[in-house]
Tab-separated table of C-alpha atoms and ligand atoms in Angstrom:
chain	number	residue	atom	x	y	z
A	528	UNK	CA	-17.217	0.170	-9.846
A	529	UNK	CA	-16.488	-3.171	-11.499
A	530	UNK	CA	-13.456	-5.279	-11.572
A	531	UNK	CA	-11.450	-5.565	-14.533
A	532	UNK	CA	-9.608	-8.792	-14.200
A	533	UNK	CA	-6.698	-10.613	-16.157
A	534	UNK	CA	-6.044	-14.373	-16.117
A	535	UNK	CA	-2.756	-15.273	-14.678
A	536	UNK	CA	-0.533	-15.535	-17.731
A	537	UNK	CA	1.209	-19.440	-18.509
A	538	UNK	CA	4.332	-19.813	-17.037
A	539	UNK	CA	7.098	-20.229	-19.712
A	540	UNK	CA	8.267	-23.702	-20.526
A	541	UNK	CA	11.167	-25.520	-21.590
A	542	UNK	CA	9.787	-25.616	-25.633
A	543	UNK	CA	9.143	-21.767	-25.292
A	544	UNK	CA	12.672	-20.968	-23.999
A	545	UNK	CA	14.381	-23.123	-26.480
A	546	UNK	CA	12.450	-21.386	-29.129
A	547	UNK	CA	13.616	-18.018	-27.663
A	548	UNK	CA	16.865	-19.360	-28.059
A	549	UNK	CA	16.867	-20.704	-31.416
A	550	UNK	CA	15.032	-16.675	-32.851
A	551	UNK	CA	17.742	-14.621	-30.659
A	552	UNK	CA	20.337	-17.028	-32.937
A	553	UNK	CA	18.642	-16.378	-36.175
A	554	UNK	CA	18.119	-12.302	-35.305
A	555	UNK	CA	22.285	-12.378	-34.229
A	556	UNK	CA	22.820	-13.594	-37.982
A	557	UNK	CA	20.179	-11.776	-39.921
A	558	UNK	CA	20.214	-8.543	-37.657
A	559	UNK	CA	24.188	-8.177	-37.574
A	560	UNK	CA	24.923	-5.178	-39.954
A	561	UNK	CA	21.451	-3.648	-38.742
A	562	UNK	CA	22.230	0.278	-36.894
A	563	UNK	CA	20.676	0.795	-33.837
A	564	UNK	CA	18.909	3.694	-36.339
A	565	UNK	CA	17.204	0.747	-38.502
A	566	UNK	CA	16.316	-0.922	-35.488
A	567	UNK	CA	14.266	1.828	-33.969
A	568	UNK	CA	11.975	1.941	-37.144
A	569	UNK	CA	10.790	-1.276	-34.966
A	570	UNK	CA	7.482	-2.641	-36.362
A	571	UNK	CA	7.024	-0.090	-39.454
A	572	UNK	CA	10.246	-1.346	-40.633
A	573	UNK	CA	9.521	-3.052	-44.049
A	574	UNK	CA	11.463	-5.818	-45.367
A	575	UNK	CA	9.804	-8.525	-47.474
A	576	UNK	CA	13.034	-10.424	-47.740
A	577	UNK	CA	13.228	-10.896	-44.117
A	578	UNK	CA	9.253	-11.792	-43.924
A	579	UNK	CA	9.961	-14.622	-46.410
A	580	UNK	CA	12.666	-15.894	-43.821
A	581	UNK	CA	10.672	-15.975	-40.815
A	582	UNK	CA	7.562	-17.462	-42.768
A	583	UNK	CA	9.999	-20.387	-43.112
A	584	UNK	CA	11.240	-21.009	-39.965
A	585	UNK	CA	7.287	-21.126	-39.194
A	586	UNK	CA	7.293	-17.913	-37.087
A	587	UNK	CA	4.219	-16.097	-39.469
A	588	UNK	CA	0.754	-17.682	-38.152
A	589	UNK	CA	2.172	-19.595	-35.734
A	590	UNK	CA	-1.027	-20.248	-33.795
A	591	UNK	CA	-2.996	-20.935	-37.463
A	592	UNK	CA	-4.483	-24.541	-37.927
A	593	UNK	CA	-1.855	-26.275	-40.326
A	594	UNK	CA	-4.400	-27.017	-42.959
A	595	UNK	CA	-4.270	-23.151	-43.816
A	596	UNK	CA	-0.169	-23.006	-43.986
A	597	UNK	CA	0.165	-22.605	-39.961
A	598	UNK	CA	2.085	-24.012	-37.145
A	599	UNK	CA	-0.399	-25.382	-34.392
A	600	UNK	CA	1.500	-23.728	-31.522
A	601	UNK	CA	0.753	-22.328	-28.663
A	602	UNK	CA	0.089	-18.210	-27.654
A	603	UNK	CA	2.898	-18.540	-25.677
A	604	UNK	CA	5.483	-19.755	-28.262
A	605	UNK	CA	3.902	-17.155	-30.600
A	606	UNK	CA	4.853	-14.187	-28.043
A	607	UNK	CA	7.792	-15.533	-27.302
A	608	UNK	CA	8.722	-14.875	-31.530
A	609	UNK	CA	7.099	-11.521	-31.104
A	610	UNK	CA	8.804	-9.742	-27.849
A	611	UNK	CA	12.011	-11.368	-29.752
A	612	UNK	CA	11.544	-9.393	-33.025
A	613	UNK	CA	10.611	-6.289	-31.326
A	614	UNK	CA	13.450	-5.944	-28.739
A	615	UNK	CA	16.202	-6.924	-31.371
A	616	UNK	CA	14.213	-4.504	-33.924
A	617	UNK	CA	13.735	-6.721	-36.613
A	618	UNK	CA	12.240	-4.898	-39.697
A	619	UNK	CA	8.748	-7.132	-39.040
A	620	UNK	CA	6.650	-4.425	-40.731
A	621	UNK	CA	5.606	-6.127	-44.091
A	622	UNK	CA	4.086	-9.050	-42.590
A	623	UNK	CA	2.944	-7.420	-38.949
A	624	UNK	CA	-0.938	-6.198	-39.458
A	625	UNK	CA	-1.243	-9.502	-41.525
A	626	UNK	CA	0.351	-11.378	-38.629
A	627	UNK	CA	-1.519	-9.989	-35.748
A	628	UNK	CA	-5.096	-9.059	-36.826
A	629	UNK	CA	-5.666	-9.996	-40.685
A	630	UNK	CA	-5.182	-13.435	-40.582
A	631	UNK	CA	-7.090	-14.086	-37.512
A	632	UNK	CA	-10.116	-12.341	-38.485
A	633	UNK	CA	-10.022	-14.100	-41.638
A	634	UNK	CA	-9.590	-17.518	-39.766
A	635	UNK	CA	-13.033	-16.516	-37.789
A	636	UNK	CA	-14.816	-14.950	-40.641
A	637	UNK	CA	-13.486	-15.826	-43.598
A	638	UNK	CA	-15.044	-18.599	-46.337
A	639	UNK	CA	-13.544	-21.561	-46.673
A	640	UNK	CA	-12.068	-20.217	-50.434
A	641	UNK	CA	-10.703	-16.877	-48.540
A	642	UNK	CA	-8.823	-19.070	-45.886
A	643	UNK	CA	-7.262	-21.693	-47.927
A	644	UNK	CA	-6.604	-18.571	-50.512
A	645	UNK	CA	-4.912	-16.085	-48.295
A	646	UNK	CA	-3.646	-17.910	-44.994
A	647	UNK	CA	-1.007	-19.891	-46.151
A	648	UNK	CA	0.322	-16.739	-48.413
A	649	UNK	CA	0.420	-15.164	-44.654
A	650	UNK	CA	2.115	-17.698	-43.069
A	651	UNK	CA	4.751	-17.838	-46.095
A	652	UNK	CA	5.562	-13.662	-45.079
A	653	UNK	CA	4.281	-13.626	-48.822
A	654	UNK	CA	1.558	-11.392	-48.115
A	655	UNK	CA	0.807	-7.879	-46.143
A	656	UNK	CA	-2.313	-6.648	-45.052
A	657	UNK	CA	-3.885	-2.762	-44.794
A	658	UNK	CA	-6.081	-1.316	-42.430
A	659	UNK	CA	-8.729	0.649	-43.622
A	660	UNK	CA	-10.866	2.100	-41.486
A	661	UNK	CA	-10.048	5.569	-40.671
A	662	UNK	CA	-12.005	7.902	-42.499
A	663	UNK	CA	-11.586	12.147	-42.965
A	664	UNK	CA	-14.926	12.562	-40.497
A	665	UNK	CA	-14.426	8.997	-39.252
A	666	UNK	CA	-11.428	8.547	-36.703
A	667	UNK	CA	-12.112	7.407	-32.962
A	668	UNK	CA	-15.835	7.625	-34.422
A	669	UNK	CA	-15.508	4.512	-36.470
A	670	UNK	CA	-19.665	4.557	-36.834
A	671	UNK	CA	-19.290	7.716	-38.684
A	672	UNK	CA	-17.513	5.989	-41.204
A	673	UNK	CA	-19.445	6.646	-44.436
A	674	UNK	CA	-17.349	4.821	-47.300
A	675	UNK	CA	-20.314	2.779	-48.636
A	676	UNK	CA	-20.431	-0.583	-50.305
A	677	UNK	CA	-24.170	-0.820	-52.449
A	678	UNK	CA	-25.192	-4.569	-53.480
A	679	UNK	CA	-25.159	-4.497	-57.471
A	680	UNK	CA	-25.310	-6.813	-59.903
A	681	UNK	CA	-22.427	-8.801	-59.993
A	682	UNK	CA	-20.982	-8.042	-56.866
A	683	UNK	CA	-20.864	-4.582	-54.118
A	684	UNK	CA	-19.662	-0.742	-55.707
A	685	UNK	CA	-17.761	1.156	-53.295
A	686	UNK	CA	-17.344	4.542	-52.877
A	687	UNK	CA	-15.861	7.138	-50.102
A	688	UNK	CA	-12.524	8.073	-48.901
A	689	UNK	CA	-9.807	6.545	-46.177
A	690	UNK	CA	-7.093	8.397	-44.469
A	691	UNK	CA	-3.979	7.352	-42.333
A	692	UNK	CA	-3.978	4.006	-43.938
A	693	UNK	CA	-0.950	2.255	-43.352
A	694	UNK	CA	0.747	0.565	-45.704
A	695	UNK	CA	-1.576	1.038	-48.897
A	696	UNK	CA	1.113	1.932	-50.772
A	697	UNK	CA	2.304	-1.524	-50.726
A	698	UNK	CA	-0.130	-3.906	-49.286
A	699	UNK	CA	-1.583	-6.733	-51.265
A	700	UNK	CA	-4.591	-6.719	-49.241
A	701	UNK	CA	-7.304	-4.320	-47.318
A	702	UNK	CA	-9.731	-5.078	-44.329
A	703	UNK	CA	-12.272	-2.524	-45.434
A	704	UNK	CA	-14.640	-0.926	-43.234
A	705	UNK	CA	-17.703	0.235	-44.691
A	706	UNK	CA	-21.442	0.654	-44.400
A	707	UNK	CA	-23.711	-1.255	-46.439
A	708	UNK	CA	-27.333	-0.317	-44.818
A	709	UNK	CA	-28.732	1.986	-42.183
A	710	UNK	CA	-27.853	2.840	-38.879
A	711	UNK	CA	-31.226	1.799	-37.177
A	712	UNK	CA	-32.600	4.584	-34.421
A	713	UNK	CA	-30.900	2.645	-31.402
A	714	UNK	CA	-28.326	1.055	-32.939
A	715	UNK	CA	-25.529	3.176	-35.141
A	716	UNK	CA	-23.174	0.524	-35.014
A	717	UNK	CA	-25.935	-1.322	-37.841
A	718	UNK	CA	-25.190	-2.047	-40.974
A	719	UNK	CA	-21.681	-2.113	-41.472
A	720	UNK	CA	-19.584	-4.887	-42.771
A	721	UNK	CA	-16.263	-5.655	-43.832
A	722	UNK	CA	-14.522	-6.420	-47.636
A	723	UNK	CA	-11.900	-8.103	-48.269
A	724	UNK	CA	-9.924	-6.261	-50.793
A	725	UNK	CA	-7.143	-7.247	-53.557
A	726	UNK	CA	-5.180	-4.371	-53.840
A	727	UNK	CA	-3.854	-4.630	-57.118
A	728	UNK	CA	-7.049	-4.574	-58.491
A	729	UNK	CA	-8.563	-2.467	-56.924
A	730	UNK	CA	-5.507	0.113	-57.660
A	731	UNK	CA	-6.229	-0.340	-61.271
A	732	UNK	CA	-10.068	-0.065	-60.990
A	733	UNK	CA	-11.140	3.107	-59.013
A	734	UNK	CA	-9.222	3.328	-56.104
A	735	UNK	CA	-6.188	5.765	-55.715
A	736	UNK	CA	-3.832	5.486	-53.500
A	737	UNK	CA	-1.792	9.171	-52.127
A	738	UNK	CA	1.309	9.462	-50.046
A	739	UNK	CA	0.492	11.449	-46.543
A	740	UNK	CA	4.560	12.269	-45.563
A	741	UNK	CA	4.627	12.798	-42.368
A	742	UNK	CA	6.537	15.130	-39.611
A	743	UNK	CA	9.962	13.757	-40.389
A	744	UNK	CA	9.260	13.297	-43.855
A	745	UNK	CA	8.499	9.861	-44.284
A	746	UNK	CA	6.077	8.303	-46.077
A	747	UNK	CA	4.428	5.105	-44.127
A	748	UNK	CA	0.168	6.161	-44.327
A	749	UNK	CA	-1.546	7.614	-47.140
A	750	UNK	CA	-5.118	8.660	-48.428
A	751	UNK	CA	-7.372	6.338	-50.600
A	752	UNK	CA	-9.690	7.464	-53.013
A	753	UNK	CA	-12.567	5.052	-53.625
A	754	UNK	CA	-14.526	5.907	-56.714
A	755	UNK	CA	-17.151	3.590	-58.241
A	756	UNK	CA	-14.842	0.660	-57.311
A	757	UNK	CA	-16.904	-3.006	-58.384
A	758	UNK	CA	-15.882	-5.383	-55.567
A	759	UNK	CA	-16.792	-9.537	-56.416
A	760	UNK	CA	-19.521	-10.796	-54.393
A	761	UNK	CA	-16.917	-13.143	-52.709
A	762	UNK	CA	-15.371	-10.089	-51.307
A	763	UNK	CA	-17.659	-9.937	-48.546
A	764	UNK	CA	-15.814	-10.723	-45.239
A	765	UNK	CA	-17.514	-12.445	-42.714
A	766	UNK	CA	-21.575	-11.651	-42.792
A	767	UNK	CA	-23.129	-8.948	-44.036
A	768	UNK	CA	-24.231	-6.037	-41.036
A	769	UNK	CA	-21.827	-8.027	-38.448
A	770	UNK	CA	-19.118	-5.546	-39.656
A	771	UNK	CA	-18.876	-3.576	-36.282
A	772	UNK	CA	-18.464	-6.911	-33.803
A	773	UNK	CA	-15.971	-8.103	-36.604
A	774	UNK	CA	-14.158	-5.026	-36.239
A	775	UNK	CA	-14.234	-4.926	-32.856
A	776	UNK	CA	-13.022	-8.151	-31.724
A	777	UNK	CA	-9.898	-7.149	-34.461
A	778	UNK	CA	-8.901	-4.488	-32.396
A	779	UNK	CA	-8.295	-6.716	-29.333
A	780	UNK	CA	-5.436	-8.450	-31.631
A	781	UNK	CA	-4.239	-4.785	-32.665
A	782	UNK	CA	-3.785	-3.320	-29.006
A	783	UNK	CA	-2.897	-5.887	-26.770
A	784	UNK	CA	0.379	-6.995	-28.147
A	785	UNK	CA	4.143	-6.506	-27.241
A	786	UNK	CA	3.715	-3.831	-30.398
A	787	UNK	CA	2.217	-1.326	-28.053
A	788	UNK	CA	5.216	-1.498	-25.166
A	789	UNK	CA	8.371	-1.771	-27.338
A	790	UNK	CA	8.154	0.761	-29.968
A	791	UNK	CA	10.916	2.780	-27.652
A	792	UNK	CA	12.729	-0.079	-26.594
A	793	UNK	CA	16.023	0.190	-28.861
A	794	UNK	CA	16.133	3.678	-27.281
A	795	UNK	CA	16.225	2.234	-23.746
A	796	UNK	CA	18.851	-0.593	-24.768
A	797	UNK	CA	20.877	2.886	-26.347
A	798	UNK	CA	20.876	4.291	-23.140
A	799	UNK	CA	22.208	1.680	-21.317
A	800	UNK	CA	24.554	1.124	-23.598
A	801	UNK	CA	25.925	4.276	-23.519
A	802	UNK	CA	26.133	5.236	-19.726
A	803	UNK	CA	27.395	1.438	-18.996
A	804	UNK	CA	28.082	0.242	-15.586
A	805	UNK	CA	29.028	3.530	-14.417
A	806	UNK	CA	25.443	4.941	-15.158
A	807	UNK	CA	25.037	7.782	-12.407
A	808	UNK	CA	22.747	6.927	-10.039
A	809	UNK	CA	19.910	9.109	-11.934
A	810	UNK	CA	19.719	7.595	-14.654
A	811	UNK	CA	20.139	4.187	-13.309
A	812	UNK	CA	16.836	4.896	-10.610
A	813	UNK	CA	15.069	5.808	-14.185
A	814	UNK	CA	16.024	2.584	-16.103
A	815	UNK	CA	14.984	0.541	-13.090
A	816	UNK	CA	11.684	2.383	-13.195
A	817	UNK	CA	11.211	2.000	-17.147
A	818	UNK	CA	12.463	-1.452	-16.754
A	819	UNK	CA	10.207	-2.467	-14.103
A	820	UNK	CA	6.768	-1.028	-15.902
A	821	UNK	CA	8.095	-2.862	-18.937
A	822	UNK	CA	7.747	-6.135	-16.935
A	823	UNK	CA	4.584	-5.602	-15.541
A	824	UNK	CA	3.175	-4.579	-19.348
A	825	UNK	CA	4.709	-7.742	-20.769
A	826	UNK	CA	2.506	-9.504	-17.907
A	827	UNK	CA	-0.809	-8.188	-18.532
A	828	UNK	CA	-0.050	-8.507	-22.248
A	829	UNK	CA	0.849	-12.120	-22.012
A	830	UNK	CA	-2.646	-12.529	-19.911
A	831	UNK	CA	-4.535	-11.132	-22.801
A	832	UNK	CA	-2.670	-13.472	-25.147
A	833	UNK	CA	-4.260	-16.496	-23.168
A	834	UNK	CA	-7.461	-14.814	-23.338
A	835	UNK	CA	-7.312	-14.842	-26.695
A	836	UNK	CA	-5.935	-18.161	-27.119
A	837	UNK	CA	-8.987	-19.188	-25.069
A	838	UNK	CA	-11.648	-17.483	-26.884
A	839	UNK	CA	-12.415	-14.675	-24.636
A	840	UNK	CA	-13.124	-11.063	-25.623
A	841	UNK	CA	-10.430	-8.833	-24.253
A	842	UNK	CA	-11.603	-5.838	-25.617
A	843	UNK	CA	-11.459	-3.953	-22.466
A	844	UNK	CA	-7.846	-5.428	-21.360
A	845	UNK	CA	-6.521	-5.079	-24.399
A	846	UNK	CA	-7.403	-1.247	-24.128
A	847	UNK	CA	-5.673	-0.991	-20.338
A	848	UNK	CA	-2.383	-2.519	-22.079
A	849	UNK	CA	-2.336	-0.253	-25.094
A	850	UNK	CA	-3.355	2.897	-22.943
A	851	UNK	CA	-0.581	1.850	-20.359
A	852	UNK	CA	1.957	0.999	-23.184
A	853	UNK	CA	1.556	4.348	-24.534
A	854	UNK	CA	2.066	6.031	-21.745
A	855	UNK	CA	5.345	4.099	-21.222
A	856	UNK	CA	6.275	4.382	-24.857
A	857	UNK	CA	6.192	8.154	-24.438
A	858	UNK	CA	7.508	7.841	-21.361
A	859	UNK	CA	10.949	6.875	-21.959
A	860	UNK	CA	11.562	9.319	-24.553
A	861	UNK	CA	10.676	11.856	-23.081
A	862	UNK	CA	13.027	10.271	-19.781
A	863	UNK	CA	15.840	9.836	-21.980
A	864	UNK	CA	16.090	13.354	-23.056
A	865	UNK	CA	15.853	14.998	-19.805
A	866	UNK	CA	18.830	12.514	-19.127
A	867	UNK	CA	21.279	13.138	-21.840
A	868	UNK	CA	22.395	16.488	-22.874
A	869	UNK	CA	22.854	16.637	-26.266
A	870	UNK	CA	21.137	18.276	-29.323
A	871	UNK	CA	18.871	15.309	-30.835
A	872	UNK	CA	19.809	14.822	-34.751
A	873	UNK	CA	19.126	11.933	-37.395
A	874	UNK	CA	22.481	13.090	-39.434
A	875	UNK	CA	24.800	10.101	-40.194
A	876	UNK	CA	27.902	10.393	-37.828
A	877	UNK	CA	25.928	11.007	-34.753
A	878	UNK	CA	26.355	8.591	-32.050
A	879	UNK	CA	23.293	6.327	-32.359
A	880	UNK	CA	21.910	7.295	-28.985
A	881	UNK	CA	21.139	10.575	-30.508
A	882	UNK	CA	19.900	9.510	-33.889
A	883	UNK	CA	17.706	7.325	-32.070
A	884	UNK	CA	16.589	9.961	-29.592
A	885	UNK	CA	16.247	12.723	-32.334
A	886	UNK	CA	13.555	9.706	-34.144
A	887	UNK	CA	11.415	8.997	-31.555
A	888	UNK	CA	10.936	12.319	-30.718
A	889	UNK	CA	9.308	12.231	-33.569
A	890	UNK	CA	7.559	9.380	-34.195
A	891	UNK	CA	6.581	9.295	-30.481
A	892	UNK	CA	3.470	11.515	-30.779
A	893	UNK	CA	1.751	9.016	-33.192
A	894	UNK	CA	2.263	6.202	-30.597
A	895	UNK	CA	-0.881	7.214	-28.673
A	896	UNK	CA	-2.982	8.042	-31.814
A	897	UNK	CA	-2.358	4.931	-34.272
A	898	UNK	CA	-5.091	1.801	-33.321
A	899	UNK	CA	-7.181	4.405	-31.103
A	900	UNK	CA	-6.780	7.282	-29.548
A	901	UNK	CA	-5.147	7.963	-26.101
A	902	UNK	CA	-9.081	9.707	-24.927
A	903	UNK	CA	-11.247	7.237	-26.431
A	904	UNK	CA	-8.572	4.077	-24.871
A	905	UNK	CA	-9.649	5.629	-21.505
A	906	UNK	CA	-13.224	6.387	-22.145
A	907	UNK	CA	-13.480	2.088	-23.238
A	908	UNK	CA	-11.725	1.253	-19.858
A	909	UNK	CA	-14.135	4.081	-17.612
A	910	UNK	CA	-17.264	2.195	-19.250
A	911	UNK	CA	-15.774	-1.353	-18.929
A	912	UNK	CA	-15.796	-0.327	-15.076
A	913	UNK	CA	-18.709	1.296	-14.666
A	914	UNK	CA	-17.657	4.766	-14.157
A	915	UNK	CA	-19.842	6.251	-17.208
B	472	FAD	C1	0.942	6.522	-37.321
B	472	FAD	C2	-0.512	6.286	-37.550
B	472	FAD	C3	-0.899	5.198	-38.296
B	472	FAD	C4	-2.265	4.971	-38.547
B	472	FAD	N1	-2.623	3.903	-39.316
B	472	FAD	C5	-3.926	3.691	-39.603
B	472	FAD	C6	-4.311	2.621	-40.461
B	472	FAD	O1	-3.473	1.869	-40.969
B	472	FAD	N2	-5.620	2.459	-40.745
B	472	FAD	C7	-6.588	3.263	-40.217
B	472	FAD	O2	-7.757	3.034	-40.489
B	472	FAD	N3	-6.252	4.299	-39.400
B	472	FAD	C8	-4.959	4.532	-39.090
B	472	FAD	N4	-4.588	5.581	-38.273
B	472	FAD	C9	-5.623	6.499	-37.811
B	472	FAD	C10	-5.947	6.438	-36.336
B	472	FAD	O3	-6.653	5.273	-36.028
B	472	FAD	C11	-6.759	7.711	-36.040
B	472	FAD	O4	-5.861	8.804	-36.175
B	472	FAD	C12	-7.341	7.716	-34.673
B	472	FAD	O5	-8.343	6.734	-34.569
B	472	FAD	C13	-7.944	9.105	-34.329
B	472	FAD	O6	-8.800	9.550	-35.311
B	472	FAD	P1	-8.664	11.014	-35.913
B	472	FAD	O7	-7.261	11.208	-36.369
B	472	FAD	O8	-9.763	11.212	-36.914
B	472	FAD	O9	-8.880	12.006	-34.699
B	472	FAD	P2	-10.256	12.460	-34.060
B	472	FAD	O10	-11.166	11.294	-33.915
B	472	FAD	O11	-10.755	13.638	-34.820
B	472	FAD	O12	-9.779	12.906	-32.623
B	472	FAD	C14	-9.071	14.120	-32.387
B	472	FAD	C15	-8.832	14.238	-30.883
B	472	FAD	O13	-10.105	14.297	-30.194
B	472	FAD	C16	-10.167	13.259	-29.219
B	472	FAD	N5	-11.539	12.720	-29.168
B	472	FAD	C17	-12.291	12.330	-30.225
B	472	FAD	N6	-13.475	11.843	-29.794
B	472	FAD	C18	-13.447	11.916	-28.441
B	472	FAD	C19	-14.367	11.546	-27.406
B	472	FAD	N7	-15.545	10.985	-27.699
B	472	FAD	N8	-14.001	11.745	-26.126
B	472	FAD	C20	-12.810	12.288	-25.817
B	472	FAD	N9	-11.893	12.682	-26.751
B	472	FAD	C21	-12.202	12.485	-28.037
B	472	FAD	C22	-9.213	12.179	-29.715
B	472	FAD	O14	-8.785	11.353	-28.664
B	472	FAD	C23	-8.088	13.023	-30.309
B	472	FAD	O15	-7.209	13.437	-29.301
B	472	FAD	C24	-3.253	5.846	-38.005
B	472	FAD	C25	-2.841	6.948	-37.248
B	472	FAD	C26	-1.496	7.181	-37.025
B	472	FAD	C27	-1.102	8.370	-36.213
């Protein structure tokens, strides 16, 4: 078997915990008349307003070079904003797939036009981002993917279908995943690349965007048509045929983050809340333990945010923390409920324990399916050590 190692995280510093001090005074302002309800829509909450505000105070792209609208600082500082936002349950959801994997594969990628274009419009919280990749036949089998991008005159005509898509309904931009040659006899990841997709345009020129509602009845992913859409020749992200190692070196950005360890955070702070000082000594054994794994997650999630920082390829890390986040994530619902005896419910008027409970039962579920499955997480760590 092989080792799997992470780096020992940096130690926090006086410029990070002053920064931590000055976004826990901005979320006590902008976050005051928030439920704990709205705040356990954590990262799919959706408020441009509030992306506008942190793009000023410089907390969108904050590791971005400053000649494309960034702020220079360090991996550190930038987590430090993140694990902020999440625990308080800011509504970070317009600007977060930008944020965390958009922008940086653009940065790598990207031409010089599609940088100075779209960067700064990220950093401003002026712009959100889709994820299309997902396909009907095409889920944890990305390769399958068979949306297909054929060079014409004046530019690439897509066609094919993408499902789950986050966001579509209201993104200005996709990462499209598509094939644009053959899968050669060894090699199926070949000939694939990525587009870079205005979505306003696109909307009005063969691609149709449908609501998927989901089990509670709300509409956050949808289904996109693609038929005979004409994308510019300067749509082409990064080099034509290097669309799986672009893709793959996105998802380190999309599972390593605080993102995958939080999601059921407001619920824990609920709990606490609740039972107070007085917690019986069940429930207070359980906090400790959920506690405790939280701390250890925030460690080897801070590693692979120095990885990154450094230029490494954490694919294989970054699938540990999102596997092990999951679990946790799940975890504490699940924990929670066998704690509290009451009859879970949304309805205004409950106390917000419950409403909170009664959402993440049902949002939990998705936790271990959205940015890779639970099975396919584990089968990427097995192979990173050697076991298959
Ligand atoms: C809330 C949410 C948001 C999402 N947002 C987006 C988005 O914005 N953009 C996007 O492109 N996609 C998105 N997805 C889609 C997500 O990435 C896929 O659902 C996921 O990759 C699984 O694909 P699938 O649904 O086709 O399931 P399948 O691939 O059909 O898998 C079904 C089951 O079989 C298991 N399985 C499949 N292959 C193997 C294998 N080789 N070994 C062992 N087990 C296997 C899977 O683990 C799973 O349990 C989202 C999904 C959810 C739930």
């Amino acid at each position: 078997m092989q080792a799997l190692t992470f780096t020992t995280p940096p130690p926090s510093d006086s410029a990070a915990e002053a920064l931590r001090h000055e976004v826990r005074e901005f979320l006590g302002v902008e976050l005051r008349d928030h439920t704990p309800f709205q705040r356990a829509e954590s990262w799919s909450g959706n408020d441009p307003a509030f992306s506008r505000k942190m793009g000023k105070r410089g907390w969108i792209g904050m590791t971005m070079p400053k000649a494309y609208g960034g702020h220079e600082r360090s991996a550190l500082e930038r987590y430090v904003v993140l694990e902020e936002m999440l625990a308080a349950g800011a509504p970070v959801g317009h600007h977060w797939v930008a944020d965390r994997q958009s922008g940086p594969s653009i940065l790598r990628n990207g031409t010089e036009e599609q940088r100075q274009t779209i960067l700064p419009k990220i950093a401003a919280g002026e712009c959100s981002f889709c994820i299309g990749m997902s396909e009907p036949d095409s889920g944890s089998d990305l390769a399958a993917a068979r949306t297909r991008a054929q060079r014409v005159q004046g530019g690439w005509l897509v066609n094919g279908t993408k499902v789950w898509t986050s966001g579509a309904h209201k993104a200005d931009y996709m990462i499209l995943f598509c094939r644009t040659g053959a899968k050669s006899e060894d090699d199926r990841h070949a000939g694939a690349s990525q587009f870079l997709v205005e979505m306003k345009q696109a909307r009005a020129a063969g691609m149709t965007v449908r609501p998927i509602v989901d089990m509670r009845g709300a509409h956050h992913f949808n289904e996109v048509a693609i038929e005979d859409l004409l994308l510019p020749e300067d749509a082409l992200l990064g080099q034509e045929g290097d669309g799986w190692k672009q893709v793959t070196a996105e998802l380190a950005f999309e599972r390593s983050g605080p993102d995958r360890f939080l999601s059921s955070f407001t619920l824990l702070v609920e709990l606490v809340r609740t039972l107070g000082p007085a917690a019986p000594e069940r429930a207070a054994v359980a906090i400790g333990r959920l506690t405790s794994h939280i701390l250890a997650l925030r460690r080897l999630s801070r590693s692979v945010a120095g990885m990154l920082q450094a230029g490494e390829d954490p694919a294989l890390q970054a699938a540990l923390v999102k596997d092990l986040g999951n679990v946790l994530e799940q975890e504490t619902v699940e924990v929670v409920r066998l704690l509290i005896d009451v009859e879970p419910s949304e309805d205004d008027g409950n106390p917000p324990l419950v409403a909170v409970l009664a959402h993440l039962i049902m949002t939990a579920p998705s936790f271990s399916l959205r940015g890779g499955t639970r099975e396919i997480l584990r089968g990427i760590i097995a192979r990173g050590l050697g076991l298959r």
